[in-house]
Short mmCIF file of C-alpha atoms in Angstrom, two decimals:
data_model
loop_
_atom_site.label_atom_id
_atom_site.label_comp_id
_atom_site.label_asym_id
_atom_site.label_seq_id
_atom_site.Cartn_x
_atom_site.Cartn_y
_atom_site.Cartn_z
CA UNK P 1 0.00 0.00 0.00
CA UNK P 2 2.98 2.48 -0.04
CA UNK P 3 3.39 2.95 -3.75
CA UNK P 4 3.09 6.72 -4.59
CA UNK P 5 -0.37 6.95 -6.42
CA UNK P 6 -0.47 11.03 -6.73
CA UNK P 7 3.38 11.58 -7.79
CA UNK P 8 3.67 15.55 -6.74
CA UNK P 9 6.30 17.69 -6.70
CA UNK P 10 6.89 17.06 -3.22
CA UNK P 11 7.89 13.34 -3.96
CA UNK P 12 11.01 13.00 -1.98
CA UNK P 13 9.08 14.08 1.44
CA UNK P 14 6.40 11.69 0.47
CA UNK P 15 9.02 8.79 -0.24
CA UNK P 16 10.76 10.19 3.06
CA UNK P 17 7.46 9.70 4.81
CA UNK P 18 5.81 6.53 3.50
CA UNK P 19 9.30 4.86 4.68
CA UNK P 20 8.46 5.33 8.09
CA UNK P 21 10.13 7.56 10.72
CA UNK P 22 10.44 8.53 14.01
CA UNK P 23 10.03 12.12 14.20
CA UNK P 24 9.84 13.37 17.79
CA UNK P 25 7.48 16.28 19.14
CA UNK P 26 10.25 18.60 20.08
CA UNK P 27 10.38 20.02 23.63
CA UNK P 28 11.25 23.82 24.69
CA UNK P 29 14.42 23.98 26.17
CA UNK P 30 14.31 26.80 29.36
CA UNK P 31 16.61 28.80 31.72
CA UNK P 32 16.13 28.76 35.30
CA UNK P 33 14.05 31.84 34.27
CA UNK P 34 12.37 30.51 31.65
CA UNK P 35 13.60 32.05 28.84
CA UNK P 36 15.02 30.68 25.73
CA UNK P 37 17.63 28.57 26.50
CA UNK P 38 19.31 28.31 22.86
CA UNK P 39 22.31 26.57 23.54
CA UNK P 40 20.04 23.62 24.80
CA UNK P 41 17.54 23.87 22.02
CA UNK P 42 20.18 23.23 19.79
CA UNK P 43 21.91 20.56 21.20
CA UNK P 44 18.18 19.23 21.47
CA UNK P 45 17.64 19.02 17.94
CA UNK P 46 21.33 17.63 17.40
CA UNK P 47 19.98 14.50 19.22
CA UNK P 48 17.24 13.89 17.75
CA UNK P 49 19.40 14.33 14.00
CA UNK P 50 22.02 11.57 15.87
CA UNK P 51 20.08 9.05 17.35
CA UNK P 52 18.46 8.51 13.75
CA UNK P 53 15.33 10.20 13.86
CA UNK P 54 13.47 10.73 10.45
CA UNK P 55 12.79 14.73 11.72
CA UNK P 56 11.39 16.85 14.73
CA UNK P 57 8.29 18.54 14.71
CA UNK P 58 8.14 21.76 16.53
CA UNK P 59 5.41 24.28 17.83
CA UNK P 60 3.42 21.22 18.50
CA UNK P 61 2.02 20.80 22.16
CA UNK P 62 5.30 19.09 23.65
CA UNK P 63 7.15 22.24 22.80
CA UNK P 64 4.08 24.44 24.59
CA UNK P 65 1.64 26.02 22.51
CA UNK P 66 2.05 29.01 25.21
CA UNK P 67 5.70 29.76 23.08
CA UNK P 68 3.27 31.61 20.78
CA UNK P 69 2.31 34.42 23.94
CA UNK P 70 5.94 34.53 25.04
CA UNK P 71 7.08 35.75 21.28
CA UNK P 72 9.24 32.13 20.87
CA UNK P 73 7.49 30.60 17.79
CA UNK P 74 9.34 32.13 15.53
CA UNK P 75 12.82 32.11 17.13
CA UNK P 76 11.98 28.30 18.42
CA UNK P 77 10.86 27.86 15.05
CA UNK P 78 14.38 29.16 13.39
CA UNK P 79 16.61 27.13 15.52
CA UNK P 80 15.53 24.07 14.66
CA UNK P 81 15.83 24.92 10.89
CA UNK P 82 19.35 26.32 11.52
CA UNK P 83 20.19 23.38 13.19
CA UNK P 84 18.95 20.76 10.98
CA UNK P 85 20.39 22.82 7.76
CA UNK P 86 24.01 22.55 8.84
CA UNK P 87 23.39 18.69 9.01
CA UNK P 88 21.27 18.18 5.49
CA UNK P 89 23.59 16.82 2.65
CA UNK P 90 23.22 19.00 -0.87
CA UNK P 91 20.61 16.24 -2.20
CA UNK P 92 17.09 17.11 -2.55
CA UNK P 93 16.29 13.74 -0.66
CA UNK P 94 15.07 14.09 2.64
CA UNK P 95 16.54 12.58 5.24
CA UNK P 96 15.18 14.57 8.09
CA UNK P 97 12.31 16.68 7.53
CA UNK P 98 10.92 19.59 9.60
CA UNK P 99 7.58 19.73 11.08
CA UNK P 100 5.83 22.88 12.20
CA UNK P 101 2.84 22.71 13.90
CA UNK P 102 0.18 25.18 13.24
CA UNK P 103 -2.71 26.18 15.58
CA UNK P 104 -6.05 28.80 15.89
CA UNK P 105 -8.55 30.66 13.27
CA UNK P 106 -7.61 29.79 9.65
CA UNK P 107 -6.00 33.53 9.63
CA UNK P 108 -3.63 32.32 12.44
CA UNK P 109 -3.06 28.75 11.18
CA UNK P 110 -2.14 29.76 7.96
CA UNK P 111 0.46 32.93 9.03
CA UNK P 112 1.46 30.44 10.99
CA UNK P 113 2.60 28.19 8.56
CA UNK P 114 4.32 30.94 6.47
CA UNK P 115 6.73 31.76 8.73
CA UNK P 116 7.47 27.68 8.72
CA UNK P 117 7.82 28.07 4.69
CA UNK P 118 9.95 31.24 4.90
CA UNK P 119 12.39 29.08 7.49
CA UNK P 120 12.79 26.08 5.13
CA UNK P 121 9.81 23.82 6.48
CA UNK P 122 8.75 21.01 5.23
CA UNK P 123 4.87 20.01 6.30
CA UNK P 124 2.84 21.94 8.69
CA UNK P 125 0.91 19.51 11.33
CA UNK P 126 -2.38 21.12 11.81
CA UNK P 127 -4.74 20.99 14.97
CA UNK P 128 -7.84 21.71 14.66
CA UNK P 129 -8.64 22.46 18.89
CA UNK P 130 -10.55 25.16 19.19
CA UNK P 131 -12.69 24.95 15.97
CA UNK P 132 -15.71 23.48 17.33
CA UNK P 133 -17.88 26.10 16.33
CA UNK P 134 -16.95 25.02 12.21
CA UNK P 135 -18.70 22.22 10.39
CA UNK P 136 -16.76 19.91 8.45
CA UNK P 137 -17.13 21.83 5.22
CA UNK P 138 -15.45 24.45 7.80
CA UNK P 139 -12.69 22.50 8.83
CA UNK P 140 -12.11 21.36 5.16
CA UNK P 141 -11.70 24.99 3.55
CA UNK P 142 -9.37 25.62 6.57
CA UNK P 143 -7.12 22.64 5.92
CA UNK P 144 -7.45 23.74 2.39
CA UNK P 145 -6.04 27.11 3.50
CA UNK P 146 -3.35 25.94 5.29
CA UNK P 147 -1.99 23.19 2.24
CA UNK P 148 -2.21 26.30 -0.06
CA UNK P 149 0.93 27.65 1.90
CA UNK P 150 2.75 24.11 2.96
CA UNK P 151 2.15 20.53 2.39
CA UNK P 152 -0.47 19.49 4.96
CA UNK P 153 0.24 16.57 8.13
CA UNK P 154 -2.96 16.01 8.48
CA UNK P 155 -3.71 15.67 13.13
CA UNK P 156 -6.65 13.84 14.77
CA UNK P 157 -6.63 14.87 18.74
CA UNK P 158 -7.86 13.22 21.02
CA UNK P 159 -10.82 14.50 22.77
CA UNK P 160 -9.49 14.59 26.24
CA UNK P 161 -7.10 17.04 25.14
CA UNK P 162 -9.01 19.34 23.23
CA UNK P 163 -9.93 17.42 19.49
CA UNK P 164 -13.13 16.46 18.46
CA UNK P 165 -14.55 13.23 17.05
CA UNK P 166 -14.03 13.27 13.63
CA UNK P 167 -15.97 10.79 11.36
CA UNK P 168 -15.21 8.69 8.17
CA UNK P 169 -16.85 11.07 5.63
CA UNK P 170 -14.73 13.59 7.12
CA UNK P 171 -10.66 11.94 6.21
CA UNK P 172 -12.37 10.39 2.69
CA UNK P 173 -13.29 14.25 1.82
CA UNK P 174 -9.46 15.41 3.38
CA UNK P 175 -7.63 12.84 1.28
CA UNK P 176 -8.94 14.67 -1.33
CA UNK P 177 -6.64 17.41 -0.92
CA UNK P 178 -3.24 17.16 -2.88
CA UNK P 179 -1.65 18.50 -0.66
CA UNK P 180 -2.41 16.10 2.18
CA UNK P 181 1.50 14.23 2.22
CA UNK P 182 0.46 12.37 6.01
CA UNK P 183 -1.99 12.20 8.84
CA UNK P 184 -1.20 11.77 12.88
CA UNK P 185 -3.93 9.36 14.54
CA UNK P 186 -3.93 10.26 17.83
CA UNK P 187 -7.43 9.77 19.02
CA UNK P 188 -6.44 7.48 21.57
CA UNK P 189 -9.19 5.49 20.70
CA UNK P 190 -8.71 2.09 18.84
CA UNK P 191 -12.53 2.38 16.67
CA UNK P 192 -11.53 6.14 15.40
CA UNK P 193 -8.12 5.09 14.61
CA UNK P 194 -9.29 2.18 12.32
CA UNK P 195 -11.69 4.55 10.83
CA UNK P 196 -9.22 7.11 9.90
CA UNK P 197 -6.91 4.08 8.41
CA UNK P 198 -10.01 2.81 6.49
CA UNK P 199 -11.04 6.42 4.94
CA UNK P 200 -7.56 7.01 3.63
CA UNK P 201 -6.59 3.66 2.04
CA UNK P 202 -10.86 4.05 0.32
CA UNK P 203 -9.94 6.93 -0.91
CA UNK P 204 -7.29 5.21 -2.99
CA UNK P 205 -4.51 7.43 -1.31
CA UNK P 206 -1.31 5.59 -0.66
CA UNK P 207 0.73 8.13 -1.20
CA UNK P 208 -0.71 9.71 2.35
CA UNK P 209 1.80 8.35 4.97
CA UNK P 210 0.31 6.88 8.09
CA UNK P 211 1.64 8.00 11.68
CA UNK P 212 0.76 6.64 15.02
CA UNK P 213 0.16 9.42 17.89
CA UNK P 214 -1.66 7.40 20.14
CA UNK P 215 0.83 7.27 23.33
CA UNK P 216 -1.32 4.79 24.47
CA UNK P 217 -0.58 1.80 22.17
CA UNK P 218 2.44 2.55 20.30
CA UNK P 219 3.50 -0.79 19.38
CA UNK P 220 0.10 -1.94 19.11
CA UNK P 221 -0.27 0.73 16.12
CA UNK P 222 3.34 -0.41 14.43
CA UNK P 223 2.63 -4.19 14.58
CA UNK P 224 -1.15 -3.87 12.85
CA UNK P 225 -2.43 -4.89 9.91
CA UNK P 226 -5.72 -2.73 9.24
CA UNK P 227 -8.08 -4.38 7.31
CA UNK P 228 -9.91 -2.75 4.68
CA UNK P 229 -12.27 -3.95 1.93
CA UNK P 230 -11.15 -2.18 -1.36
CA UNK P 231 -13.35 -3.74 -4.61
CA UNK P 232 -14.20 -6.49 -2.71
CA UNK P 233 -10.77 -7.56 -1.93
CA UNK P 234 -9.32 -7.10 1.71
CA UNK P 235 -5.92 -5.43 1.80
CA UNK P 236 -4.19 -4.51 4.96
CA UNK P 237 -2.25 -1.21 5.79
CA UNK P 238 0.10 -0.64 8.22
CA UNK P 239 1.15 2.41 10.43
CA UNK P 240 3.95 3.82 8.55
CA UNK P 241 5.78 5.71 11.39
CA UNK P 242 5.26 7.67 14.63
CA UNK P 243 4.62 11.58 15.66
CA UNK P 244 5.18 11.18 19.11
CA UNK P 245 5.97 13.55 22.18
CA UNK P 246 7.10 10.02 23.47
CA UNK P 247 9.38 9.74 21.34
CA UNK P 248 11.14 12.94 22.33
CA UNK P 249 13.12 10.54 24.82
CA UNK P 250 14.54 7.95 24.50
CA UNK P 251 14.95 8.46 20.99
CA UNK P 252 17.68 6.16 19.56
CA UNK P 253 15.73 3.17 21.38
CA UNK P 254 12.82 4.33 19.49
CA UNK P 255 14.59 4.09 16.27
CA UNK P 256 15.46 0.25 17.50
CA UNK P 257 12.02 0.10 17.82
CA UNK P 258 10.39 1.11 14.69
CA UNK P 259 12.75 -0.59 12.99
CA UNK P 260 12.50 -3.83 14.31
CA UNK P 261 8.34 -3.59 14.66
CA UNK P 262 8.15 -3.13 11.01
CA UNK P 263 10.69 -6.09 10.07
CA UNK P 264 8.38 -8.12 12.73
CA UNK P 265 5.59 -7.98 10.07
CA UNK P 266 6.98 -9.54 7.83
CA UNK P 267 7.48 -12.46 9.81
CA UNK P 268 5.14 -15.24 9.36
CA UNK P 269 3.76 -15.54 13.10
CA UNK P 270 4.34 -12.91 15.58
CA UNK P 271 7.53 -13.28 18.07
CA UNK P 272 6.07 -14.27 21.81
CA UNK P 273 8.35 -10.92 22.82
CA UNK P 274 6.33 -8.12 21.36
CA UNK P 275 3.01 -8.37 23.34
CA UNK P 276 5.59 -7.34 26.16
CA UNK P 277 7.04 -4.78 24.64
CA UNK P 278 3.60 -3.87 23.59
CA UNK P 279 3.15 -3.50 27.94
CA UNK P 280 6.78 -2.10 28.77
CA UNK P 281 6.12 0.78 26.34
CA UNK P 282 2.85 1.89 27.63
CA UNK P 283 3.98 1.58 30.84
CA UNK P 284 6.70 3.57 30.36
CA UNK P 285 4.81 6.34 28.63
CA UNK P 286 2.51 6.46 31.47
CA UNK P 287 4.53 7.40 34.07
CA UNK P 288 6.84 9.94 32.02
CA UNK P 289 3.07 11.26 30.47
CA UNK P 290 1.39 11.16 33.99
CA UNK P 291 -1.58 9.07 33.00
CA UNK P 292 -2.29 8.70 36.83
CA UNK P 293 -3.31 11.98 36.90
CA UNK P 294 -4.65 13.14 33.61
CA UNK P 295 -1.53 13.70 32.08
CA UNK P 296 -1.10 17.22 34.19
CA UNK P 297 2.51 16.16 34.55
CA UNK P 298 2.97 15.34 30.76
CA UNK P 299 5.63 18.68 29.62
CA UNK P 300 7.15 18.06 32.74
CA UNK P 301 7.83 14.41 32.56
CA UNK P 302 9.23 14.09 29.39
CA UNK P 303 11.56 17.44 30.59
CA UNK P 304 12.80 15.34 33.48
CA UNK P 305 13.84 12.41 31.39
CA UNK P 306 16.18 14.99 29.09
CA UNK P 307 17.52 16.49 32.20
CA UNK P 308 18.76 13.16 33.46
CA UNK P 309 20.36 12.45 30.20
CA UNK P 310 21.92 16.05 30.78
CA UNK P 311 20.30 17.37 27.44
CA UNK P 312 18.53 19.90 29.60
CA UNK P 313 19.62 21.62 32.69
CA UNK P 314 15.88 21.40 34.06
CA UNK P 315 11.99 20.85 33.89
CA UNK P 316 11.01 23.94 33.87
CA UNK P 317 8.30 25.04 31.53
CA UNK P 318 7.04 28.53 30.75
CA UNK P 319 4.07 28.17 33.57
CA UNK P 320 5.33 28.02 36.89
CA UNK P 321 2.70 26.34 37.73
CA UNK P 322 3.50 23.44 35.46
CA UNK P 323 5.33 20.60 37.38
CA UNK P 324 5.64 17.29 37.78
CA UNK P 325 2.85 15.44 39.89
CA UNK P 326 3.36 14.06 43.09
CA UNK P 327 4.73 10.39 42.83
CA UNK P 328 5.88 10.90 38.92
CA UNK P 329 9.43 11.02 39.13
CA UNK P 330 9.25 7.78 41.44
CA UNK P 331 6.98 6.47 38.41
CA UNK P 332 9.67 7.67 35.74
CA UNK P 333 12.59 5.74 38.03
CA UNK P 334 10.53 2.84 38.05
CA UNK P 335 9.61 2.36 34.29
CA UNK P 336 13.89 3.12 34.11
CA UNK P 337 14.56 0.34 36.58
CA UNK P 338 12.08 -1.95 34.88
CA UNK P 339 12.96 -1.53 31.47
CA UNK P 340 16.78 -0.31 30.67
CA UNK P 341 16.73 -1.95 27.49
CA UNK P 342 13.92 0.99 25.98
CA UNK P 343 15.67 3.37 27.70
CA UNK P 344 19.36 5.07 26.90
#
């Protein structure tokens, strides 16, 4: 199902894409008074370029949608580019793309993703929180909007964190946009994420890579064949890759990981290992996402994980009032303790 079907001049993204990644939500690195701490951001996004990830996105929630109030998305934005251009061979061929999310009315979303096209972006990942009061007609001229300026990742969100249920007739009318080069299914919520697979691989649109978001069931995603009916025949899709602010840690393990989950399907019965790894992973993205206590500690946790690999110099986020939860960092030294061989 990965053979280009819309060839566009954008092909080497798509190919880059539809190969799978790991592209890590990118965090915000702070001072001890939160301000920009560049130095840190940098070596950030060096990381991420070593330890073999496919690209970062950035502006997304893991990097704090409150950068935009503080006057950081476009400097946040323009280190990242910097960095990654110093590390990009002359070929056109992607090898690590650049992600910038995009949020708010289509007049925000879309200046939004100009200043990502004017610093050498590749995509714009799009959320569409906030846009309640829009029908899907709505939220389809605003996509449209927003692929006009850069080629579109398309985002579902989970409810809990401020998405919206989003139905079949809905993705089958957004894979008709050109533009569309990926989607992120993140609904946390294994019937919408089937339903999203199901719309794009209707629509005839294999050219659309697929990426998991759904912290939840990471491997679960990676090691699943969707089946869909397609003129009467049932063909099976996998995830492609992963969007994940999980994957902001931990992020040459995660590389192991998506690379050995997709040679695993091609095996002809399932190793007895991966419905543990299946657990560990979860597990370990609960306490470092504070499930226990609805994920209030998420920024935070995945901040304390860098700063004991000394790629930050602390958790701090731009609220104050943002900190870990009481009993997470014995939760993160646990999941370390329990499994050192998906950590670094």
């Amino acid at each position: 199902m990965n053979g280009p079907a819309h060839p566009m001049p954008h092909d080497p993204l798509r190919r880059h894409l539809l190969n799978g990644q790991v592209i890590p939500a990118h965090p915000l690195a702070l001072t001890a008074a939160r301000t920009l701490d560049e130095q840190r951001q940098r070596k950030l996004t060096q990381y991420y370029i070593n330890a073999g990830a496919g690209g970062v996105a950035v502006a997304v929630h893991t990097t704090q949608f409150a950068l935009r109030q503080h006057g950081l998305l476009r400097p946040v934005l323009e280190l990242a580019s910097t960095t990654v251009a110093e590390s990009r061979s002359g070929s056109d061929e992607r090898t690590f793309v650049l992600i910038a999310g995009a949020v708010g009315s289509t007049r925000e979303a879309v200046a939004e993703a100009a200043v990502a096209a004017d610093l050498g972006y590749d995509a714009v990942l799009l959320s569409l929180a906030g846009l309640d009061h829009l029908n899907d007609d709505g939220l389809l001229a605003h996509c449209s909007a927003v692929a006009d300026v850069l080629p579109l990742f398309g985002f579902y969100l989970q409810p809990a964190v401020g998405g919206r249920p989003l139905g079949a007739a809905f993705w089958h009318r957004l894979a008709e946009l050109s533009r569309l080069v990926a989607v992120k299914i993140a609904p946390f919520n294994r019937y919408h994420t089937h339903t999203v697979v199901r719309a794009i691989v209707e629509s005839g649109r294999d050219d659309v890579a697929l990426y998991t978001g759904n912290d939840d069931s990471i491997v679960h995603d990676l090691l699943t064949p969707f089946p869909v009916e397609v003129n009467g025949a049932i063909v099976h899709r996998y995830m492609d890759g992963g969007l994940l602010g999980h994957w902001a840690v931990w992020t040459k393990s995660a590389v192991r990981l998506l690379r050995e989950a997709r040679a695993a399907r091609e095996a002809p019965v399932l190793a007895a290992r991966w419905p543990r790894v299946t657990a560990a992973i979860t597990d370990m993205n609960s306490a470092v996402f504070d499930a226990a206590n609805g994920f209030a500690g998420c920024i935070p946790g995945i901040h304390e994980v860098l700063v004991q690999a000394g790629l930050l110099s602390g958790a701090w986020t731009l609220d104050p009032e943002e900190t870990l939860s009481p009993g997470q960092q014995a939760e993160i030294q646990r999941v370390m303790r329990m499994y050192p061989e998906w950590t670094e």
